[in-house]
Amino acid sequence: MTPERLFHELLGLGLNWEVTESRFDAAGGTVHLEIQETSRLWDSLRCPRDGGLVYCYDHTDVLTWRHLNVFQHRCEITCRLPRGKCRQCGHIFRVRPPWEGLSMHFTKEFEAFALCLMREMPMAKVAEVVGESDMRLWRMLFKHVDGAYAQADFGNVCCVGVDEMSVHKGQEYLSVFADLVAKRVIFATEGHGKETWARFGQALEAHQGHRHALTQVSMDMSAAYESGVKENCRNAQVVFDKFHLLANASQKVDQVRRAELRLGGPGVWEALHKSQWLWRKNPENLRLEEQVRLAKIQEKNLCTTKAYQMRLVLQDIYRSPDVTVAKRRFKIWCRWVRWVARFYKWVFSPMVKMAQTVEDHLAGILAHWKWGLTNAFMEGLNSVFSAVKRKARGYRSSVYLITMLYLVAGKLRLPHV
Ligand SMILES: [Zn+2]
């Protein structure tokens, strides 16, 4: 078997194409495969417009496609692609070869391989590993993701979660919409105001879904998102999700800690300085030395300790068996916070604000019990966001981030063919 014949078999070229030359350029470390069409191609080819018979009109210049490596060596396919002309309508077209991927520079197999790498590592690293320019790889990714996204079906979407992702030092935001049942990201757009909901509605309708088909929407307590839902989705019940509420409470605990540090007092500095990580965790997740430190701090009877207990109780309310119990406990919690705060109003003001927030949003918070919505996917979105930012590091435009988000969390059919 000649090397040309061997490569012909390996590439699965069939009867319409043949490898006319294969050579190894030792200096460049590259395997070159030259391919030509056979005369049989014209028997099977038809005009893309009207299905008429075609004949060979001319050939393009020499084109090159990057293929998978042969052993450890770069492999390139070169071909002067034939152009066909229709006998009926005279239409002239470039013949699409079976190896060509969605981008002009790569073969299908190379694209599939590069897409695998893109799921695993940052784009800059992929470019380095495969020895291609990052912009070429991005363009290839855009084509696959855009193509697959255009065919995505949102017909069953009824439970949606929305969250914001900071793009650049928290000054720009993307709003990310997820299907909580299928556990996939279905839409992302710039901004974090209520106008994002109008755009999301349009995206749903462009993919066989409908904005009024949404029955529940999980989100943080953002007024903008809430009014976006009210204006766009008349059947949706807003659920303020547990994850955001507790994260919010954790922030408030830290604000109390900082206020208490500023206020000062005997032993306050030693106890609270650089202790912020302690208060963010749950007691059962603390390491031994952290437990020791926390126990020492708790002897001192500080406001921060009280605020931490408030957060833990709030968290415990979510274990309530039903909505009646939960409602009663939330109300008791709010009264308790205000009662404790009556002496140290300034230090506790973040917790009082939290109590006010809970009261103002109680219906949406209690919807958690009615719908039994799992927030696990919402919570997981945060780690998805940081993975996406890591992969698209160095590319700030939201187009790159959104495309990477769809690749990582969109559950699209990729590679798109
Ligand atoms: Zn034709």
Coordinates of C-alpha atoms and ligand atoms in Angstrom, one line a residue:
M1 CA 0.0 0.0 0.0
T2 CA 1.4 3.4 -1.0
P3 CA 1.4 6.2 1.6
E4 CA -1.1 8.1 -0.6
R5 CA -3.4 5.1 -0.5
L6 CA -3.0 4.7 3.2
F7 CA -3.9 8.4 3.8
H8 CA -6.8 8.0 1.4
E9 CA -8.2 5.2 3.6
L10 CA -7.5 7.0 6.9
L11 CA -9.3 10.2 5.7
G12 CA -12.2 8.2 4.4
L13 CA -12.2 10.0 1.1
G14 CA -14.3 7.5 -0.9
L15 CA -14.4 7.5 -4.7
N16 CA -14.8 11.2 -5.4
W17 CA -11.4 12.4 -4.1
E18 CA -7.9 11.0 -4.0
V19 CA -4.6 11.8 -2.3
T20 CA -2.2 12.6 -5.1
E21 CA 0.9 13.4 -3.0
S22 CA 2.0 13.0 0.6
R23 CA 5.3 14.3 1.8
F24 CA 7.0 15.1 5.1
D25 CA 8.8 18.4 5.4
A26 CA 11.3 17.6 8.0
A27 CA 12.5 21.2 8.5
G28 CA 9.0 22.5 9.2
G29 CA 7.9 19.3 10.9
T30 CA 4.8 19.2 8.7
V31 CA 3.1 16.4 6.8
H32 CA 1.5 17.7 3.6
L33 CA -1.3 15.9 1.9
E34 CA -2.3 17.0 -1.6
I35 CA -5.8 16.0 -2.6
Q36 CA -7.6 16.2 -5.9
E37 CA -11.1 15.4 -7.1
T38 CA -11.7 12.4 -9.4
S39 CA -13.9 12.5 -12.4
R40 CA -16.5 10.5 -10.5
L41 CA -17.2 13.6 -8.4
W42 CA -19.1 15.1 -11.3
D43 CA -21.5 12.1 -11.6
S44 CA -22.8 12.6 -8.0
L45 CA -22.7 16.4 -7.8
R46 CA -25.8 18.5 -8.5
C47 CA -26.5 22.2 -8.6
P48 CA -27.4 23.5 -5.1
R49 CA -30.1 25.8 -6.6
D50 CA -32.1 23.6 -8.9
G51 CA -30.5 20.2 -8.8
G52 CA -29.3 20.4 -12.4
L53 CA -26.3 18.5 -13.8
V54 CA -23.0 20.2 -13.4
Y55 CA -19.6 20.2 -15.0
C56 CA -16.2 21.4 -13.8
Y57 CA -15.9 25.1 -14.5
D58 CA -12.4 25.8 -13.0
H59 CA -10.3 25.4 -9.8
T60 CA -9.6 27.8 -6.9
D61 CA -6.0 28.7 -5.9
V62 CA -4.3 26.2 -3.5
L63 CA -6.2 26.1 -0.2
T64 CA -4.9 24.7 3.1
W65 CA -6.7 23.0 6.0
R66 CA -5.2 22.1 9.2
H67 CA -5.8 18.5 10.1
L68 CA -5.1 16.3 13.2
N69 CA -1.4 15.7 13.8
V70 CA 0.2 12.6 12.2
F71 CA 2.1 11.1 15.1
Q72 CA 3.4 14.3 16.7
H73 CA 3.7 16.3 13.4
R74 CA 1.5 19.0 12.2
C75 CA -0.6 17.8 9.2
E76 CA -2.0 20.0 6.4
I77 CA -4.3 19.1 3.6
T78 CA -3.9 21.2 0.4
C79 CA -6.3 21.2 -2.5
R80 CA -7.3 23.3 -5.4
L81 CA -11.0 23.0 -5.0
P82 CA -13.0 22.6 -8.2
R83 CA -15.8 25.0 -9.0
G84 CA -18.8 23.5 -10.7
K85 CA -21.2 25.1 -13.2
C86 CA -24.8 24.2 -13.7
R87 CA -25.9 23.1 -17.2
Q88 CA -29.4 24.4 -16.5
C89 CA -29.1 27.7 -14.8
G90 CA -25.4 28.5 -15.2
H91 CA -24.8 28.9 -11.5
I92 CA -21.1 28.7 -10.5
F93 CA -20.3 27.3 -7.0
R94 CA -17.3 26.1 -5.0
V95 CA -17.5 22.4 -4.2
R96 CA -17.5 21.7 -0.5
P97 CA -15.0 19.0 0.3
P98 CA -15.9 16.3 2.8
W99 CA -13.1 17.1 5.2
E100 CA -13.8 20.8 5.6
G101 CA -15.1 22.0 8.9
L102 CA -17.2 25.1 9.6
S103 CA -14.2 27.4 9.3
M104 CA -12.1 27.7 6.1
H105 CA -8.8 26.8 7.8
F106 CA -9.6 23.5 9.6
T107 CA -10.8 20.0 8.9
K108 CA -13.9 18.7 10.8
E109 CA -11.7 16.4 12.9
F110 CA -9.4 19.2 13.9
E111 CA -12.3 21.3 14.9
A112 CA -13.8 18.6 17.0
F113 CA -10.5 18.1 18.8
A114 CA -10.0 21.9 19.4
L115 CA -13.5 22.1 20.8
C116 CA -12.7 19.4 23.3
L117 CA -9.6 21.3 24.4
M118 CA -11.6 24.6 24.7
R119 CA -13.9 22.9 27.2
E120 CA -10.9 22.0 29.3
M121 CA -8.5 25.0 29.2
P122 CA -8.2 28.7 28.5
M123 CA -8.3 29.8 24.9
A124 CA -4.8 31.2 25.0
K125 CA -3.6 27.8 26.2
V126 CA -5.5 26.0 23.4
A127 CA -3.8 28.3 20.9
E128 CA -0.4 27.4 22.3
V129 CA -1.1 23.7 22.4
V130 CA -2.3 23.3 18.8
G131 CA -0.1 26.0 17.4
E132 CA -2.8 28.1 15.8
S133 CA -3.7 31.8 16.3
D134 CA -6.3 32.5 19.0
M135 CA -8.4 34.6 16.7
R136 CA -8.7 31.8 14.2
L137 CA -9.8 29.5 17.0
W138 CA -12.3 32.0 18.3
R139 CA -13.8 32.5 14.8
M140 CA -14.2 28.7 14.6
L141 CA -15.8 28.6 18.0
F142 CA -18.2 31.4 17.1
K143 CA -19.3 29.5 14.0
H144 CA -20.0 26.3 15.9
V145 CA -21.7 27.9 18.9
D146 CA -23.8 30.3 16.7
G147 CA -24.9 27.5 14.5
A148 CA -25.8 25.1 17.3
Y149 CA -27.5 27.9 19.3
A150 CA -29.6 28.9 16.3
Q151 CA -31.1 25.4 16.4
A152 CA -31.6 25.2 20.2
D153 CA -35.2 24.5 21.2
F154 CA -36.6 26.3 24.2
G155 CA -40.1 24.9 23.7
N156 CA -40.2 23.2 27.2
V157 CA -38.8 26.1 29.2
C158 CA -41.0 27.0 32.2
C159 CA -38.7 27.4 35.2
V160 CA -36.0 30.0 34.7
G161 CA -33.3 31.4 36.9
V162 CA -31.5 34.7 36.3
D163 CA -28.3 35.9 37.7
E164 CA -25.8 38.7 36.9
M165 CA -22.2 38.0 36.0
S166 CA -19.7 40.8 36.4
V167 CA -17.6 41.3 33.3
H168 CA -14.9 43.7 34.1
K169 CA -14.1 44.7 37.7
G170 CA -17.8 44.8 38.4
Q171 CA -18.5 47.7 36.2
E172 CA -20.2 45.9 33.4
Y173 CA -22.6 43.1 33.8
L174 CA -24.1 40.3 31.8
S175 CA -27.6 38.9 32.7
V176 CA -27.5 35.1 32.4
F177 CA -30.8 33.2 32.1
A178 CA -30.8 29.4 32.8
D179 CA -33.4 26.7 32.3
L180 CA -33.6 25.2 35.8
V181 CA -35.2 22.0 34.7
A182 CA -32.8 21.2 31.9
K183 CA -30.0 22.8 34.0
R184 CA -28.5 24.7 31.1
V185 CA -27.7 28.3 30.3
I186 CA -30.1 29.4 27.6
F187 CA -29.5 33.1 27.1
A188 CA -27.1 35.9 28.1
T189 CA -27.1 39.5 27.3
E190 CA -25.4 42.8 28.3
G191 CA -26.7 44.8 31.2
H192 CA -28.6 43.9 34.4
G193 CA -31.7 46.0 34.1
K194 CA -35.3 45.2 33.4
E195 CA -34.7 45.6 29.6
T196 CA -32.8 42.3 29.6
W197 CA -36.1 40.6 30.2
A198 CA -37.6 42.0 27.0
R199 CA -34.6 40.6 25.1
F200 CA -34.9 37.3 26.9
G201 CA -38.6 37.1 25.8
Q202 CA -37.6 37.6 22.2
A203 CA -34.9 34.9 22.5
L204 CA -37.5 32.5 23.9
E205 CA -39.8 33.2 21.0
A206 CA -37.1 32.8 18.4
H207 CA -36.5 29.2 19.8
Q208 CA -40.1 27.8 20.0
G209 CA -40.5 29.0 23.6
H210 CA -42.9 31.6 25.0
R211 CA -42.5 34.3 27.7
H212 CA -46.0 33.6 29.1
A213 CA -45.1 29.9 29.3
L214 CA -42.8 30.7 32.3
T215 CA -44.4 29.7 35.6
Q216 CA -41.6 30.4 38.0
V217 CA -38.6 32.6 37.9
S218 CA -35.8 32.3 40.5
M219 CA -33.6 35.4 41.1
D220 CA -31.9 37.5 43.7
M221 CA -33.9 40.4 45.3
S222 CA -33.2 42.8 42.5
A223 CA -35.9 45.3 41.8
A224 CA -34.9 45.6 38.2
Y225 CA -35.3 41.9 37.4
E226 CA -38.5 41.8 39.4
S227 CA -40.1 44.6 37.3
G228 CA -38.7 43.0 34.2
V229 CA -40.6 39.8 35.0
K230 CA -43.8 41.7 35.8
E231 CA -43.7 43.6 32.5
N232 CA -42.8 40.6 30.3
C233 CA -44.1 37.4 31.8
R234 CA -47.6 37.6 33.2
N235 CA -47.8 34.0 34.4
A236 CA -44.5 33.8 36.2
Q237 CA -44.2 33.6 40.0
V238 CA -41.1 35.3 41.3
V239 CA -39.1 33.1 43.7
F240 CA -36.3 34.8 45.6
D241 CA -33.7 32.1 45.8
K242 CA -32.2 30.8 48.9
F243 CA -28.7 31.0 47.7
H244 CA -28.8 34.7 47.0
L245 CA -30.7 35.5 50.2
L246 CA -28.1 33.7 52.4
A247 CA -25.2 35.2 50.4
N248 CA -26.8 38.6 51.1
A249 CA -27.0 37.8 54.8
S250 CA -23.3 36.8 54.8
Q251 CA -22.4 40.2 53.3
K252 CA -24.4 41.9 56.0
V253 CA -22.5 40.0 58.7
D254 CA -19.3 41.2 57.2
Q255 CA -20.6 44.8 57.3
V256 CA -21.4 44.4 61.0
R257 CA -17.9 43.1 61.5
R258 CA -16.4 46.1 59.8
A259 CA -18.6 48.5 61.7
E260 CA -17.6 46.9 65.0
L261 CA -13.9 47.1 64.1
R262 CA -14.3 50.8 63.4
L263 CA -16.1 51.3 66.7
G264 CA -13.3 49.6 68.5
G265 CA -13.2 48.5 72.1
P266 CA -11.1 46.2 74.3
G267 CA -9.9 43.2 72.3
V268 CA -12.0 43.9 69.3
W269 CA -9.2 44.4 66.9
E270 CA -7.4 41.1 67.8
A271 CA -10.7 39.2 67.6
L272 CA -12.1 40.5 64.4
H273 CA -9.1 41.7 62.3
K274 CA -8.8 39.5 59.2
S275 CA -11.6 37.1 60.4
Q276 CA -13.9 37.7 57.4
W277 CA -13.5 34.1 56.1
L278 CA -14.5 32.6 59.4
W279 CA -18.0 34.2 59.3
R280 CA -18.7 33.1 55.7
K281 CA -18.5 29.5 56.5
N282 CA -20.9 27.2 58.3
P283 CA -19.6 25.9 61.7
E284 CA -19.5 22.3 60.3
N285 CA -17.1 23.4 57.5
L286 CA -14.5 25.1 59.7
R287 CA -11.1 23.6 60.1
L288 CA -9.9 22.8 63.6
E289 CA -7.8 26.0 64.0
E290 CA -10.7 28.0 62.7
Q291 CA -13.0 26.4 65.2
V292 CA -10.6 27.3 68.0
R293 CA -10.4 30.9 66.9
L294 CA -14.2 31.2 66.5
A295 CA -14.7 29.7 70.0
K296 CA -12.3 32.3 71.4
I297 CA -14.0 35.2 69.7
Q298 CA -17.4 33.9 70.8
E299 CA -16.3 34.2 74.5
K300 CA -16.2 38.0 74.0
N301 CA -19.8 38.6 73.3
L302 CA -19.4 40.7 70.2
C303 CA -22.0 42.1 67.9
T304 CA -20.4 40.2 65.0
T305 CA -21.0 36.9 66.8
K306 CA -24.7 37.8 67.2
A307 CA -24.9 38.8 63.6
Y308 CA -23.4 35.4 62.6
Q309 CA -25.9 33.6 64.7
M310 CA -28.6 35.5 63.0
R311 CA -27.3 34.4 59.6
L312 CA -27.2 30.7 60.8
V313 CA -30.8 30.9 62.1
L314 CA -31.9 32.4 58.8
Q315 CA -30.3 29.5 57.1
D316 CA -32.0 27.0 59.4
I317 CA -35.4 28.5 58.6
Y318 CA -34.9 26.9 55.2
R319 CA -35.2 23.5 56.8
S320 CA -38.8 24.3 57.8
P321 CA -41.1 21.5 56.7
D322 CA -43.8 23.8 55.2
V323 CA -44.6 27.3 54.3
T324 CA -46.7 28.1 57.5
V325 CA -43.8 27.2 59.8
A326 CA -41.4 29.1 57.6
K327 CA -43.5 32.2 57.5
R328 CA -43.8 32.2 61.3
R329 CA -40.1 31.7 61.7
F330 CA -39.2 34.5 59.3
K331 CA -41.4 36.9 61.1
I332 CA -40.0 35.9 64.5
W333 CA -36.5 36.3 63.0
C334 CA -37.2 39.8 61.9
R335 CA -38.6 40.8 65.4
W336 CA -35.5 39.2 67.1
V337 CA -33.1 41.1 64.9
R338 CA -34.7 44.4 65.6
W339 CA -34.9 43.6 69.3
V340 CA -31.2 42.7 69.5
A341 CA -30.3 45.8 67.5
R342 CA -32.0 48.2 69.7
F343 CA -28.9 48.9 71.8
Y344 CA -26.3 49.0 69.1
K345 CA -28.3 50.5 66.3
W346 CA -25.4 51.7 64.2
V347 CA -23.4 48.5 64.3
F348 CA -26.5 46.3 63.6
S349 CA -28.0 48.5 61.0
P350 CA -27.0 46.1 58.1
M351 CA -28.9 43.3 59.9
V352 CA -31.9 45.5 60.4
K353 CA -31.8 46.3 56.7
M354 CA -31.7 42.6 56.0
A355 CA -34.8 42.1 58.2
Q356 CA -36.5 44.8 56.2
T357 CA -35.5 43.1 53.0
V358 CA -36.9 39.8 54.2
E359 CA -40.2 41.5 55.2
D360 CA -40.5 43.3 51.9
H361 CA -39.9 40.2 49.8
L362 CA -41.6 37.6 52.0
A363 CA -44.1 36.4 49.4
G364 CA -41.3 35.7 46.9
I365 CA -39.1 34.1 49.6
L366 CA -41.9 31.8 50.8
A367 CA -42.5 30.8 47.2
H368 CA -39.5 28.6 47.7
W369 CA -41.8 26.2 49.7
K370 CA -44.6 26.3 47.2
W371 CA -42.5 25.4 44.2
G372 CA -39.9 23.3 45.8
L373 CA -37.5 24.8 43.4
T374 CA -34.0 23.6 43.6
N375 CA -31.5 26.3 43.6
A376 CA -28.5 24.0 43.1
F377 CA -28.1 25.1 39.5
M378 CA -28.3 28.8 40.5
E379 CA -25.7 28.3 43.1
G380 CA -23.5 26.4 40.6
L381 CA -23.7 29.2 38.2
N382 CA -21.2 31.2 40.1
S383 CA -18.5 28.6 39.6
V384 CA -19.5 28.4 35.9
F385 CA -19.0 32.2 35.7
S386 CA -15.5 32.0 37.1
A387 CA -14.6 29.1 34.8
V388 CA -15.9 31.0 31.8
K389 CA -13.9 34.1 32.8
R390 CA -10.8 32.0 33.2
K391 CA -11.2 30.4 29.8
A392 CA -11.8 33.8 28.1
R393 CA -9.1 35.6 30.1
G394 CA -7.7 38.5 28.0
Y395 CA -10.8 38.8 25.9
R396 CA -13.0 41.4 27.6
S397 CA -15.8 41.9 25.0
S398 CA -19.0 40.3 26.1
V399 CA -19.3 38.4 22.8
Y400 CA -16.4 36.2 23.9
L401 CA -17.8 35.6 27.3
I402 CA -21.3 34.8 26.1
T403 CA -19.9 32.3 23.5
M404 CA -17.8 30.7 26.1
L405 CA -20.7 30.5 28.5
Y406 CA -22.8 28.7 25.8
L407 CA -19.9 26.3 25.1
V408 CA -19.4 25.5 28.8
A409 CA -23.0 25.5 30.1
G410 CA -25.4 25.7 27.2
K411 CA -25.6 21.9 26.5
L412 CA -25.5 22.6 22.8
R413 CA -24.9 20.0 20.2
L414 CA -21.2 20.6 19.4
P415 CA -19.4 20.2 17.1
H416 CA -22.2 21.7 15.0
V417 CA -22.4 20.1 11.5
Ligands
ZN1 ZN -28.6 25.2 -11.5

